[in-house]
Short mmCIF file of C-alpha atoms in Angstrom, two decimals:
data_model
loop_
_atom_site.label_atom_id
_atom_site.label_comp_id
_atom_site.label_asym_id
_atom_site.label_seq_id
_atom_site.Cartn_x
_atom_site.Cartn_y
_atom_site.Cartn_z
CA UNK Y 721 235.79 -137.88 30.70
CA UNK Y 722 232.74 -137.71 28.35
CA UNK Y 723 229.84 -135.84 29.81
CA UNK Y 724 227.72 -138.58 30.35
CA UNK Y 725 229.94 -140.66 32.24
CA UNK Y 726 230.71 -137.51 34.55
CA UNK Y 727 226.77 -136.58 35.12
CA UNK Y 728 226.40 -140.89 35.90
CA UNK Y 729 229.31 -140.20 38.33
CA UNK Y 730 227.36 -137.25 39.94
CA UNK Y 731 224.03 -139.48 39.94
CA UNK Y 732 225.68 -142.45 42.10
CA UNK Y 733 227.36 -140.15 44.24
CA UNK Y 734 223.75 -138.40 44.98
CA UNK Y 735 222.53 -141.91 45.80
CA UNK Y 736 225.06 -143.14 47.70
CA UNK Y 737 224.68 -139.95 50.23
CA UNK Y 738 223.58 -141.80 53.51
CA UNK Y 739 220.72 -140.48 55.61
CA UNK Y 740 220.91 -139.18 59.39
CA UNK Y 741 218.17 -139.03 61.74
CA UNK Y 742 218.19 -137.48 65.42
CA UNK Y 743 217.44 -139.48 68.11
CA UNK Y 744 215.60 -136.46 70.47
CA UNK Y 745 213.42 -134.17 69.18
CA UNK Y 746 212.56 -130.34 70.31
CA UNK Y 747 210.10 -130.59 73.22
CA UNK Y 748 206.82 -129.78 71.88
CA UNK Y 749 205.59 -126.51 74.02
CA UNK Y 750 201.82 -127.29 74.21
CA UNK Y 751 203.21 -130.05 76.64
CA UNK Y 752 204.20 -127.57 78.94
CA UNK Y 753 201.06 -125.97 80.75
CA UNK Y 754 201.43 -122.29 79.48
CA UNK Y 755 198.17 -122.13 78.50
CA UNK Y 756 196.93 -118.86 76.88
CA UNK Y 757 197.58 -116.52 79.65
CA UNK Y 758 198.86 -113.06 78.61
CA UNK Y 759 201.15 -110.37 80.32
CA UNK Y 760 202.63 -107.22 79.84
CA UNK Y 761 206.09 -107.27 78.12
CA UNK Y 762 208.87 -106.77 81.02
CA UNK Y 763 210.56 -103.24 80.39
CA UNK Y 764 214.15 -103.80 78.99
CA UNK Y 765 216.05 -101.59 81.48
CA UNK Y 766 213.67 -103.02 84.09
CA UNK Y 767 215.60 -102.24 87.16
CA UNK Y 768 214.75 -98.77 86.72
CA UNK Y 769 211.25 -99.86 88.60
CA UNK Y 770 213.39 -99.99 91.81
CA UNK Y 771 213.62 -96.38 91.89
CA UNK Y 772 216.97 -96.42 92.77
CA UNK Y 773 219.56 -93.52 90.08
CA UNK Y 774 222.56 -95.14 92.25
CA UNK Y 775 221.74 -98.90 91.41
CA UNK Y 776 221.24 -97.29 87.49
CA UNK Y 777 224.78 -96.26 87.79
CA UNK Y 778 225.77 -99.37 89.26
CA UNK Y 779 224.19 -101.70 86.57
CA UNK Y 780 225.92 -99.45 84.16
CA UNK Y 781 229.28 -99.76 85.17
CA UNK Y 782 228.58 -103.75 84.97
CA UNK Y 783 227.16 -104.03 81.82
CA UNK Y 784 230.25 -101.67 80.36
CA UNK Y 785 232.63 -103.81 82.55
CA UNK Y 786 231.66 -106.99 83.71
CA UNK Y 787 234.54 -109.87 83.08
CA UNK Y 788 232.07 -112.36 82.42
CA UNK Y 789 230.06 -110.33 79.85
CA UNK Y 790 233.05 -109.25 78.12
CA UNK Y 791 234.01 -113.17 77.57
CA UNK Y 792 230.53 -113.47 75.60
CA UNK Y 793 231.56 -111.07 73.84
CA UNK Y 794 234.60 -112.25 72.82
CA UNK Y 795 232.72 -115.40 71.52
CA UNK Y 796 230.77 -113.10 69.46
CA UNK Y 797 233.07 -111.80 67.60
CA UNK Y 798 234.98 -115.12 67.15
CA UNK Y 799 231.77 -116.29 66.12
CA UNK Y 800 231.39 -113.80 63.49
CA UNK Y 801 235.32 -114.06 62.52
CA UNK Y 802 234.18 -118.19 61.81
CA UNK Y 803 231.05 -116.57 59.89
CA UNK Y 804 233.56 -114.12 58.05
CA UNK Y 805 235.59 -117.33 56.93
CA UNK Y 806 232.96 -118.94 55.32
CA UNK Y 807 231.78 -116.61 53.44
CA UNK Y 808 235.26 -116.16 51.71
CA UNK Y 809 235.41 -119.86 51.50
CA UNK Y 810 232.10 -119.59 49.24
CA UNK Y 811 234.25 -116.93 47.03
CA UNK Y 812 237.15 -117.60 44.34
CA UNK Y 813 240.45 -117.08 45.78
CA UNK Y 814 243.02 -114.93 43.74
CA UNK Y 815 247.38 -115.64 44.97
CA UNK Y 816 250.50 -114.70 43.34
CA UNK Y 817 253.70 -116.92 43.84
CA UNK Y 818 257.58 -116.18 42.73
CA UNK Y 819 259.95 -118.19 43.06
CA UNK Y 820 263.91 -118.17 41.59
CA UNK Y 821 266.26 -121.60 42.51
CA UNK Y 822 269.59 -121.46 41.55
CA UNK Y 823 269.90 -125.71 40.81
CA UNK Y 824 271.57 -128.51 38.85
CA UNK Y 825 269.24 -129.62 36.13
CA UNK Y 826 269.38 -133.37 34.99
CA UNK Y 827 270.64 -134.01 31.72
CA UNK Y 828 267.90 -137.47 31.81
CA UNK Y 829 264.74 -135.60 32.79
CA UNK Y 830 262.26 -133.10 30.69
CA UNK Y 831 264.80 -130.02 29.75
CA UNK Y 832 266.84 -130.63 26.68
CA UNK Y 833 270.09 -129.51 25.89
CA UNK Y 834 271.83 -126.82 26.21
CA UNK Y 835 270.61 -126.39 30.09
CA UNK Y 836 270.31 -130.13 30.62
CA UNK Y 837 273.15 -131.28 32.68
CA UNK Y 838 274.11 -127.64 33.26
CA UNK Y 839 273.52 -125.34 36.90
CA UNK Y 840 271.18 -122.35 36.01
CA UNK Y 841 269.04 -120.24 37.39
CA UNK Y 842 264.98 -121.75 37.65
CA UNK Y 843 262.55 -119.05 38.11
CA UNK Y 844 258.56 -118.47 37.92
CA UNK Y 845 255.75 -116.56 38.47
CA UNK Y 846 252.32 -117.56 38.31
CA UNK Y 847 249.04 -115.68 39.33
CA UNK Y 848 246.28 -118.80 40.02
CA UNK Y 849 242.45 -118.96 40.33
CA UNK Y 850 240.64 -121.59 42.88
CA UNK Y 851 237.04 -121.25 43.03
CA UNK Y 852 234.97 -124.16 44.85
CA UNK Y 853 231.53 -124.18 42.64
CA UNK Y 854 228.77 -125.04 45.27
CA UNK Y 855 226.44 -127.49 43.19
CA UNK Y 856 225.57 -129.35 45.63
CA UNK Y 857 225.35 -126.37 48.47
CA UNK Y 858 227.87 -127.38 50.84
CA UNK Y 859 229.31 -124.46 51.10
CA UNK Y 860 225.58 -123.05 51.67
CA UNK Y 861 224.99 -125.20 54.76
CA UNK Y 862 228.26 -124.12 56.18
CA UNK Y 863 227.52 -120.64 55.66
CA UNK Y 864 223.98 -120.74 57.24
CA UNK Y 865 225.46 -122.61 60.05
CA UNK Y 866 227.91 -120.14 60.97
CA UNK Y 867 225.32 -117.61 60.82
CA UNK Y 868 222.79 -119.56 63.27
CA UNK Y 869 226.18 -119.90 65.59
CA UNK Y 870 226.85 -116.13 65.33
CA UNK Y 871 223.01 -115.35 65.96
CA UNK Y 872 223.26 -117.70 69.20
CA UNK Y 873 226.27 -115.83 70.45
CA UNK Y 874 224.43 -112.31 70.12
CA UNK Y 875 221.57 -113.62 71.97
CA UNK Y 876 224.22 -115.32 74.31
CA UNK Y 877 225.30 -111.66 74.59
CA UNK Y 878 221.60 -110.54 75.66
CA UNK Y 879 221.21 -113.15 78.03
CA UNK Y 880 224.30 -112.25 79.83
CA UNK Y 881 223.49 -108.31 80.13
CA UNK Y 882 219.95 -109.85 81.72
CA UNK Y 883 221.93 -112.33 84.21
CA UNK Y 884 224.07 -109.38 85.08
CA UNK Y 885 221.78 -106.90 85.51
CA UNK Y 886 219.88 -109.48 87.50
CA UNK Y 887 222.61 -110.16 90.18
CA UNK Y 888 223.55 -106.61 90.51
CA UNK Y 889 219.85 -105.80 91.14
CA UNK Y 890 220.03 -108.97 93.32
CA UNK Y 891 222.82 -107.89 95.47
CA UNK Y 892 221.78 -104.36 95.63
CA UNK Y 893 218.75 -104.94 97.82
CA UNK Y 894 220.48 -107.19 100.13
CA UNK Y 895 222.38 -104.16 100.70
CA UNK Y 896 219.61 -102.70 101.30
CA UNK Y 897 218.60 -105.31 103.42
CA UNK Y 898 221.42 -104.78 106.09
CA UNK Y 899 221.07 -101.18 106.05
CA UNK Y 900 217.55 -101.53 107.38
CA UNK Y 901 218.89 -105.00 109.31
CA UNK Y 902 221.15 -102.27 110.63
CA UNK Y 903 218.85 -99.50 111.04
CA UNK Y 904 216.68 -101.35 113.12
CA UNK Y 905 219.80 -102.62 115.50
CA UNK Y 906 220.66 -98.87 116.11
CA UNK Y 907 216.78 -98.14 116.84
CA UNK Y 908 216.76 -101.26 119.27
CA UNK Y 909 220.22 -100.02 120.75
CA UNK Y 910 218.95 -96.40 121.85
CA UNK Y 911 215.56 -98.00 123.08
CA UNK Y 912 217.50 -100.37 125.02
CA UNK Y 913 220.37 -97.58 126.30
CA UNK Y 914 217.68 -95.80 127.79
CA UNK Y 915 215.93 -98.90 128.89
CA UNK Y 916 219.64 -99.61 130.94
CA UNK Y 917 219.59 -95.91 132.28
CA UNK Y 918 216.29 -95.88 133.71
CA UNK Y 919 216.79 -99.32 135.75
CA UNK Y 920 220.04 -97.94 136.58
CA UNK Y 921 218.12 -95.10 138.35
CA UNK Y 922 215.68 -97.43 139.70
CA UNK Y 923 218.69 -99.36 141.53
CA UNK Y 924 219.93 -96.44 142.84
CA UNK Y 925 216.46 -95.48 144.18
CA UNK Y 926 216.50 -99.36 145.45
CA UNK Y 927 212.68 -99.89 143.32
CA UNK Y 928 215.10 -102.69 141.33
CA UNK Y 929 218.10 -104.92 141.55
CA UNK Y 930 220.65 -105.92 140.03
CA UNK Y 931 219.41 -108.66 138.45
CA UNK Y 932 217.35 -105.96 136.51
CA UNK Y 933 220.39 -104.63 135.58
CA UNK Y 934 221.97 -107.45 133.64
CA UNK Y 935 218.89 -108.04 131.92
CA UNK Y 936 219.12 -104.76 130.37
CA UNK Y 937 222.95 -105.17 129.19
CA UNK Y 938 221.81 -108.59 127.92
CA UNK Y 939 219.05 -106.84 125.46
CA UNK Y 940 222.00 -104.15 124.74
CA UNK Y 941 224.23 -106.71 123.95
CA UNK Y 942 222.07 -108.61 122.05
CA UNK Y 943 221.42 -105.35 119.79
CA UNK Y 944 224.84 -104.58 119.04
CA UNK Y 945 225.69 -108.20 117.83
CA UNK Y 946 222.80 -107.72 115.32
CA UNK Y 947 224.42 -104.02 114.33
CA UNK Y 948 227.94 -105.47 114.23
CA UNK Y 949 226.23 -108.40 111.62
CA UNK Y 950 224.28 -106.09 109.99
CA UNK Y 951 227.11 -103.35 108.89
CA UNK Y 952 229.49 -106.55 107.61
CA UNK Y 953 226.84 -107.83 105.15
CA UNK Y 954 226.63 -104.66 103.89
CA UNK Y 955 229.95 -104.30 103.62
CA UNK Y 956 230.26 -107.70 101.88
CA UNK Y 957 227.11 -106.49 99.00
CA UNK Y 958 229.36 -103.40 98.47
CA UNK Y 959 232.38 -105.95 97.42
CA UNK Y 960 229.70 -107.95 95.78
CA UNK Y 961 229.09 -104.92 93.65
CA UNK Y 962 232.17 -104.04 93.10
CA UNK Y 963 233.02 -107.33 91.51
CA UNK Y 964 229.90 -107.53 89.36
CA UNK Y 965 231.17 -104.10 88.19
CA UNK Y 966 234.43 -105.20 87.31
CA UNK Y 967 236.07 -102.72 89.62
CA UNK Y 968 238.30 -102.23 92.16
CA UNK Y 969 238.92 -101.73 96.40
CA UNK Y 970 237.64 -97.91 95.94
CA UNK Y 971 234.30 -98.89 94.06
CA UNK Y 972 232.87 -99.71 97.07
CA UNK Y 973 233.80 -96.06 99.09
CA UNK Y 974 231.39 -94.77 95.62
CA UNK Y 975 228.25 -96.62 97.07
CA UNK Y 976 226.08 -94.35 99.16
CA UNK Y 977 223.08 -95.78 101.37
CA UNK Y 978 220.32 -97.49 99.22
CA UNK Y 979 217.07 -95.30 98.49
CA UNK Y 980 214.94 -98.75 97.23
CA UNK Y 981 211.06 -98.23 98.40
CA UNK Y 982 211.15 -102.06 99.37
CA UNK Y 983 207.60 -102.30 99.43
CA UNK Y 984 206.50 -100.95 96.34
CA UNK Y 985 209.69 -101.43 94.34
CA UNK Y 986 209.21 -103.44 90.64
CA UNK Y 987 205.94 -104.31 90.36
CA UNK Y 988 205.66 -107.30 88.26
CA UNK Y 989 202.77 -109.48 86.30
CA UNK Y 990 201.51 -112.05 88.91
CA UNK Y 991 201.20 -114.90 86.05
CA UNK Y 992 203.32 -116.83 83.44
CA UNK Y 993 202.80 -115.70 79.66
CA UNK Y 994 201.94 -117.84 77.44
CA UNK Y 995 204.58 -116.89 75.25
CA UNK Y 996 207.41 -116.99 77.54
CA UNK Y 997 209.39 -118.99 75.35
CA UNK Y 998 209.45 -116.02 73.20
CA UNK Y 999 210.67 -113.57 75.63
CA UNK Y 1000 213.87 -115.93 76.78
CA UNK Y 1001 217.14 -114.73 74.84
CA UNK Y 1002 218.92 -117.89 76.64
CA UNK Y 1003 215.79 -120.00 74.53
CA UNK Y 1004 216.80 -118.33 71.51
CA UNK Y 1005 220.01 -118.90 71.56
CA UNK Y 1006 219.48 -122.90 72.15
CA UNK Y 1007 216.83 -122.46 69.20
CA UNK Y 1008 220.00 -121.00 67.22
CA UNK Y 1009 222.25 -123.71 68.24
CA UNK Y 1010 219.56 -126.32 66.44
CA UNK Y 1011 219.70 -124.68 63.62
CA UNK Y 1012 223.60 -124.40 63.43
CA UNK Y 1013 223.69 -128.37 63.97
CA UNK Y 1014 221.42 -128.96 61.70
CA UNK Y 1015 223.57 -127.08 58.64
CA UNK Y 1016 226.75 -128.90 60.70
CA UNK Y 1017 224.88 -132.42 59.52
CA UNK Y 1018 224.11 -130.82 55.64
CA UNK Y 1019 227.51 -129.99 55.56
CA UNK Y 1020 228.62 -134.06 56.59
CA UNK Y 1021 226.04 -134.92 54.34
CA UNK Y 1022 227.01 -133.56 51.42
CA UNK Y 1023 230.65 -133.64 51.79
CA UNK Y 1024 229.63 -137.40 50.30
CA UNK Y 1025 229.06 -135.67 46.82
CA UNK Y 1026 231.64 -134.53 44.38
CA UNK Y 1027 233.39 -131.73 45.00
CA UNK Y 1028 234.26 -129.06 41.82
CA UNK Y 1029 236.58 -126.66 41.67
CA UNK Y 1030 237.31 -124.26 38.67
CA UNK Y 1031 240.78 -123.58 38.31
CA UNK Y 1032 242.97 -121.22 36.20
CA UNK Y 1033 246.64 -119.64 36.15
CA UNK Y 1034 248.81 -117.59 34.56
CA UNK Y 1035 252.35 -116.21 34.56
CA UNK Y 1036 255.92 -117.19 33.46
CA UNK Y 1037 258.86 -119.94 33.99
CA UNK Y 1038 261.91 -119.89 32.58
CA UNK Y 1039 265.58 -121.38 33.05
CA UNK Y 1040 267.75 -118.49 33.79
CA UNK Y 1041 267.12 -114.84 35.32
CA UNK Y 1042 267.44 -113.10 31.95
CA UNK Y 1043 264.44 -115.08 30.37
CA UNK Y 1044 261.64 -115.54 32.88
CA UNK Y 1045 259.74 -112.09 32.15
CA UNK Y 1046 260.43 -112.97 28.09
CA UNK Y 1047 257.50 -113.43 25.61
CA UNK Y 1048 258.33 -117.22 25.09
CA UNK Y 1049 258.24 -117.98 28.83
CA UNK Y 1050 254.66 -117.12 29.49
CA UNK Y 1051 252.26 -119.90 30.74
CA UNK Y 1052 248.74 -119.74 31.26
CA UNK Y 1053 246.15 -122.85 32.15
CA UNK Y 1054 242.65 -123.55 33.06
CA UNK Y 1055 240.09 -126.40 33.63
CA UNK Y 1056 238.33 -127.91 36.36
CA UNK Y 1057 239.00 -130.08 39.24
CA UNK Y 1058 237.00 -132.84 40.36
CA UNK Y 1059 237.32 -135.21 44.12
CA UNK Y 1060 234.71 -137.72 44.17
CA UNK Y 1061 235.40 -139.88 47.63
CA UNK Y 1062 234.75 -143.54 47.39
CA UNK Y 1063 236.45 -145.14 49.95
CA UNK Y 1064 237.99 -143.57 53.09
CA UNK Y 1065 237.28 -146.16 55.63
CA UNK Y 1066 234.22 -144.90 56.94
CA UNK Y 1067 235.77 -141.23 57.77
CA UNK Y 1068 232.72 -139.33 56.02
CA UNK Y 1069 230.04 -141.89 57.56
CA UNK Y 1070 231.76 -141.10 60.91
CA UNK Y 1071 231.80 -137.73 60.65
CA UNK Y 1072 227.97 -137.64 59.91
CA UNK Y 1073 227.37 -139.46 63.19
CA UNK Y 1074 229.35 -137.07 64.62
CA UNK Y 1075 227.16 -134.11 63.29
CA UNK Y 1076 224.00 -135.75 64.21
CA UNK Y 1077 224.94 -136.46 67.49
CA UNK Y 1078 225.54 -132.78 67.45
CA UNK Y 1079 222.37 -131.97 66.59
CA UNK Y 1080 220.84 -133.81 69.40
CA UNK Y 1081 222.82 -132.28 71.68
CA UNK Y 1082 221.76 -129.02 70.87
CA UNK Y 1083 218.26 -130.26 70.62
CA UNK Y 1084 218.23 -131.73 74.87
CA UNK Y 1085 219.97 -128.91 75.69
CA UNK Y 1086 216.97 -126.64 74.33
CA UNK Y 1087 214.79 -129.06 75.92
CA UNK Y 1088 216.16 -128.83 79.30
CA UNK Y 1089 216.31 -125.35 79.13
CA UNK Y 1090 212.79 -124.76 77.79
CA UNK Y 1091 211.41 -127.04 81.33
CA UNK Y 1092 214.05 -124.84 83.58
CA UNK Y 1093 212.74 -121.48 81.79
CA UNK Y 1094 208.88 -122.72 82.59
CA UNK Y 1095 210.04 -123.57 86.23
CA UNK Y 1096 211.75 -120.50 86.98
CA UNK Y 1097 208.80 -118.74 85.80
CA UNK Y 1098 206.02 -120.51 87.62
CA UNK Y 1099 208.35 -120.37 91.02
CA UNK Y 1100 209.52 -116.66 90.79
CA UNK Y 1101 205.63 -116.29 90.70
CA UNK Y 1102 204.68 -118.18 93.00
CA UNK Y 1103 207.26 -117.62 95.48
CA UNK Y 1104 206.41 -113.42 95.06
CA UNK Y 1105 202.59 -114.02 95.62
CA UNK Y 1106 203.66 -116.30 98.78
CA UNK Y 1107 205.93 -113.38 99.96
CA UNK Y 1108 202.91 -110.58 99.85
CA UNK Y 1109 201.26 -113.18 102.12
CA UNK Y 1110 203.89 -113.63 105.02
CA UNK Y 1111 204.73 -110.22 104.61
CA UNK Y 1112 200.93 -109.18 105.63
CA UNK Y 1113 201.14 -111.95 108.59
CA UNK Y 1114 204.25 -110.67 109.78
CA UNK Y 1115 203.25 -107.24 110.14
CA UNK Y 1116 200.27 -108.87 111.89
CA UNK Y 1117 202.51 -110.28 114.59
CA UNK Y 1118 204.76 -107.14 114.72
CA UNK Y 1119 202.26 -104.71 115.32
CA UNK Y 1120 201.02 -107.22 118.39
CA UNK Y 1121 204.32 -107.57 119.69
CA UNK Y 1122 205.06 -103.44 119.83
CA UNK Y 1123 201.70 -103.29 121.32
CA UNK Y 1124 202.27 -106.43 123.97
CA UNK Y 1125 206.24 -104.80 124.63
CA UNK Y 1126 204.30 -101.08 125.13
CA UNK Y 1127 202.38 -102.18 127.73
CA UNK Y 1128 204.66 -104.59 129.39
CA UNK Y 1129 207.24 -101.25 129.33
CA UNK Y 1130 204.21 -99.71 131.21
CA UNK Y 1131 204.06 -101.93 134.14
CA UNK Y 1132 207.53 -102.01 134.95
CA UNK Y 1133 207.67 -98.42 135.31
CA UNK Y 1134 204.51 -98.45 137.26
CA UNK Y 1135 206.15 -101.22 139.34
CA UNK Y 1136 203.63 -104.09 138.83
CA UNK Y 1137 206.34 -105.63 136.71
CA UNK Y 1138 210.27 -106.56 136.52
CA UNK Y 1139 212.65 -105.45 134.51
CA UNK Y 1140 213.18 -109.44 133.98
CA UNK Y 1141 209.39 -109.56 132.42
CA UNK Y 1142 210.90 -107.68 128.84
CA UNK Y 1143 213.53 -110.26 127.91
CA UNK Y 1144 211.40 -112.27 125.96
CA UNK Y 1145 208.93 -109.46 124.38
CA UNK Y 1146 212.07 -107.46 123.69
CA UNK Y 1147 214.24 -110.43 121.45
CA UNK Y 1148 210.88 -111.32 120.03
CA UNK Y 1149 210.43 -107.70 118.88
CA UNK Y 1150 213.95 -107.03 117.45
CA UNK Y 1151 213.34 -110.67 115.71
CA UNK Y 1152 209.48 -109.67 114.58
CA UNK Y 1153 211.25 -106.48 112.92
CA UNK Y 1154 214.18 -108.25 111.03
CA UNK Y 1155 212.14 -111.22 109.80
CA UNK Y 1156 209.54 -108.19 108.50
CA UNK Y 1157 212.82 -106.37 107.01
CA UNK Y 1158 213.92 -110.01 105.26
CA UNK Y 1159 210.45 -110.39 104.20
CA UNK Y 1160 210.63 -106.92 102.12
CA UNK Y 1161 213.76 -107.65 101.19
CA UNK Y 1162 213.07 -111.19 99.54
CA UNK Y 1163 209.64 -109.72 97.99
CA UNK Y 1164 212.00 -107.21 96.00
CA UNK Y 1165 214.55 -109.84 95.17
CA UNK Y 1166 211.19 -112.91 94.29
CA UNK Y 1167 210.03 -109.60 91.72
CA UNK Y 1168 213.96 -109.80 90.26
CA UNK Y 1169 214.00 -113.02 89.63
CA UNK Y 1170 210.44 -113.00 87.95
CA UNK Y 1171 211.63 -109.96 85.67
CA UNK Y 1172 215.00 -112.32 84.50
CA UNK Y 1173 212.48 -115.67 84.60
CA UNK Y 1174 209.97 -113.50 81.95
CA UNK Y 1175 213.30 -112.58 79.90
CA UNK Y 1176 213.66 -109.01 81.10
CA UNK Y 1177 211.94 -106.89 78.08
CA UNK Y 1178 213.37 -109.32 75.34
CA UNK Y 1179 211.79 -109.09 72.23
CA UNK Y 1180 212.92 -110.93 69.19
CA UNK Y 1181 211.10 -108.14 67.12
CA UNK Y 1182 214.11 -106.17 68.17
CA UNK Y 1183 216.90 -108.97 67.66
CA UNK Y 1184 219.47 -108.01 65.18
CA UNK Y 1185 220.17 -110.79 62.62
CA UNK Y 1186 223.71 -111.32 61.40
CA UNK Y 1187 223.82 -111.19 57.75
#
C-alpha cells in the first residue's frame, strides 16, 4: 500500500469515529445549599475523642480484621492487578515457541523432492515481537481508566475503615448505654428492697397493710425486668463487637465495662462545611468512577480507528531433526500489521452505547450520593443540636421527679401518706432516669454519625495516587 493511500485510510477512519454524549450530568454543587460555612477538619482516628483505650483496641482489631473491609480490599488489589494488565498491554510482548511433528509431507504442496511424499521429522523455533503502537491512544484511555478504577477502590478502602470504625464506635456506646440502663435498675432495686423492708416492718407494727406490701414487690419487680433487659443488650453489643471485629465466642469475655464520659464525649462542629464534598472518601471514589467511564467511552471510541501493530520474528524451521539448528534453516521477518474495521454489524457502535451508558451511571450514582452525603450532614447536625436540647429538658423533669418522689417518701413514713401514693412517682422516676440515660447515649451516637457524615478526618491532600 503506497503511503498516501494508507494516511487517506487513517483520515476516513478518523472521520468516521462516531460521537457519544451522556445523558446526566454531575450535579452542580452550588445547587446544594453549602454555602461558605467553614469547620474544623474531623481528626482521622476520631474515636479517640470518646476517651475510651478499650474501644481504641476494639476499633483496632476491626480495622485489622473486619470481613467486610478485607473484601474491599480484595477489590483493590484486583483493581490494581486490571491496572497491572494494561500497562503491559501498552508494552511489546517478547515469546519463544518450539515445536517438532513427526508427519507425512505431500508430494503436491510447497516442499519439493526429496522430502515431498516422504514421512520426516518438521521442526521450528521462532522467537516473535508484537508491539501494539498507540497512535491513536487507545491504549492511553485504557490505561488511565484502570488507574481512576484502582484510585476508586483505595478510596473505597478509606470509606470502609470510616463505616467500620463508625459502627464499632456506634455499638460501643449502646453498650454503654445498658450498662448505665443497668446501673440505674440495680440503684432502683436496692432503693426499692429497702422500700419492701420498711413496709414490711410497718405491717408487722400494723401502721400498713398488705396492700402496701404488694405495691412494693410490684416496684421491685418492675426493677428487675429493666436489669434483666438491660444486662441482655449488653450482652448482645458485646456479640455486636465481636462480629465487627471479625472474632470469635471469647472476644466478647475481653470486653470490660465501658469508661465513655457520655456527656462530654466527641465534641463535634455544630455546622456543615462548605467543603464537605471534599472531605467524603465515598464522594471521591464516585468522582473516580466518572473518570474511569469516561476513558471506558475513549477506549469504544477509538477502537473505530486503525489499529497498528509492529511485528518481527526470528528463529529456524527445518524438515528433519538433524537440520533445524543448521545455518540454512534460519528465518527471520518483520513488518507491520494493520486492522481497520469497516463493517461488523454495528458491534463497535454498540459497544460505545454501552460505554456511555456507563458513564452515566457512574455520573447518577455520584449524584445521588453527593444529595445523601449533604443530608446526612445537615441531619447528624441537626439531630445532635436537638439532642443537647431534650437532654437539658429531661434533666429538668428528672430533677422534679427525685424531688416530688423525696417528699412523697417523706409522708409515708410520717404516715400522712400510703405506701400506694409511690407507684406512680416511683415508675415515672426509673422511666425519667432511662429516657435521660438514652438521651446521653443517642447525643454520643448523633456526634458519631456527624464525624462519618463530615468524612472522618479525610483529606485528599493525604490520598495516595496509584501510578
Amino acid at each position: 500500500m503506497k503511503r498516501s493511500t494508507f494516511l487517506t485510510a487513517l483520515l476516513l477512519a478518523g472521520c468516521s469515529v462516531p460521537q457519544a454524549h451522556p445523558a446526566i450530568a454531575p450535579v452542580a454543587t452550588n445547587t446544594l445549599g453549602l454555602g461558605t460555612a467553614q469547620a474544623p477538619l474531623v481528626a482521622t482516628e476520631w474515636w479517640h475523642g470518646l476517651g475510651d483505650p478499650q474501644l481504641d483496641r476494639i476499633v483496632r482489631d476491626a480495622l485489622s480484621g473486619n470481613p467486610s473491609l478485607e473484601i474491599a480490599m480484595a477489590r483493590l488489589r484486583q483493581a490494581e492487578s486490571v491496572l497491572a494488565s494494561r500497562r503491559a498491554e501498552d508494552g511489546p510482548a517478547v515469546s519463544l515457541d518450539a515445536q517438532e511433528q513427526y508427519s507425512r509431507i505431500s508430494g503436491r504442496y510447497t516442499i519439493p523432492p526429496p522430502y515431498a511424499g516422504t514421512t520426516q521429522w518438521l521442526g521450528q523455533a521462532q522467537a516473535s515481537l508484537n508491539w501494539t503502537i498507540d497512535l491513536f491512544g487507545r491504549q492511553a484511555a485504557a490505561i488511565q481508566a484502570a488507574r481512576a478504577s484502582t484510585r476508586a477502590a483505595m478510596l473505597d478502602v478509606t470509606a470502609a475503615r470510616l463505616a467500620l470504625a463508625g459502627s464499632v464506635a456506634q455499638t460501643y456506646v449502646e453498650l454503654a448505654r445498658a450498662e448505665r440502663q443497668a446501673a440505674i435498675a440495680r440503684r432502683t432495686i436496692d432503693t426499692r428492697t429497702r422500700s419492701l423492708g420498711l413496709v414490711q416492718a410497718r405491717i408487722r407494727n400494723h401502721l400498713a397493710s398488705q396492700l402496701d406490701a404488694s405495691s412494693a414487690q410490684t416496684l421491685l419487680a418492675q426493677a428487675r425486668v429493666a436489669l434483666a433487659r438491660a444486662e441482655a443488650q449488653a450482652a448482645l453489643a458485646r456479640n455486636a463487637l465481636a462480629a465487627l471485629a471479625g472474632r470469635g465466642l471469647d472476644y466478647p469475655a475481653t470486653i470490660a465495662p465501658t469508661r465513655i464520659a457520655l456527656d462530654t464525649a466527641l465534641p463535634m462542629p455544630g455546622i456543615v462545611p462548605a467543603d464537605l464534598l471534599s472531605r467524603r472518601p465515598d464522594i471521591a471514589a464516585a468522582l473516580a468512577r466518572i473518570e474511569a467511564a469516561k476513558g471506558g467511552q475513549e477506549v469504544a471510541r477509538k477502537a473505530f480507528l486503525p489499529n497498528v501493530n509492529l511485528m518481527a520474528l526470528a528463529g529456524f524451521q527445518a524438515v528433519g531433526l538433524g537440520n533445524l539448528f543448521t545455518a540454512d534453516a534460519g528465518t527471520v521477518g518483520a513488518g507491520p500489521a494493520i486492522h481497520l474495521p469497516i463493517f461488523d454489524s454495528g458491534r463497535l457502535r454498540a459497544g460505545l452505547a454501552g460505554a456511555t451508558a456507563a458513564l452515566d451511571l457512574a455520573t447518577a450514582d455520584y449524584n445521588d450520593r453527593v444529595v445523601g452525603a449533604v443530608r446526612e450532614a445537615a441531619d447528624a447536625v441537626t439531630r445532635s443540636q436537638t439532642l443537647a436540647t431534650e437532654r437539658a429538658r429531661q434533666s429538668e423533669v428528672t430533677r422534679g421527679l427525685a424531688e416530688t418522689r423525696r417528699l412523697n417518701a417523706i409522708r409515708v413514713s410520717s404516715g400522712l401518706q400510703s405506701q400506694l401514693g409511690l407507684i406512680d412517682p416511683d415508675i415515672r422516676q426509673l422511666e425519667a432516669d432511662q429516657a435521660d440515660a438514652n438521651l446521653a447515649a443517642d447525643a454520643v451516637q448523633a456526634r458519631i454519625a456527624l464525624a462519618v457524615a463530615l468524612g472522618g478526618g479525610f483529606s485528599p491532600s493525604t490520598e495516595s495516587t496509584p501510578r
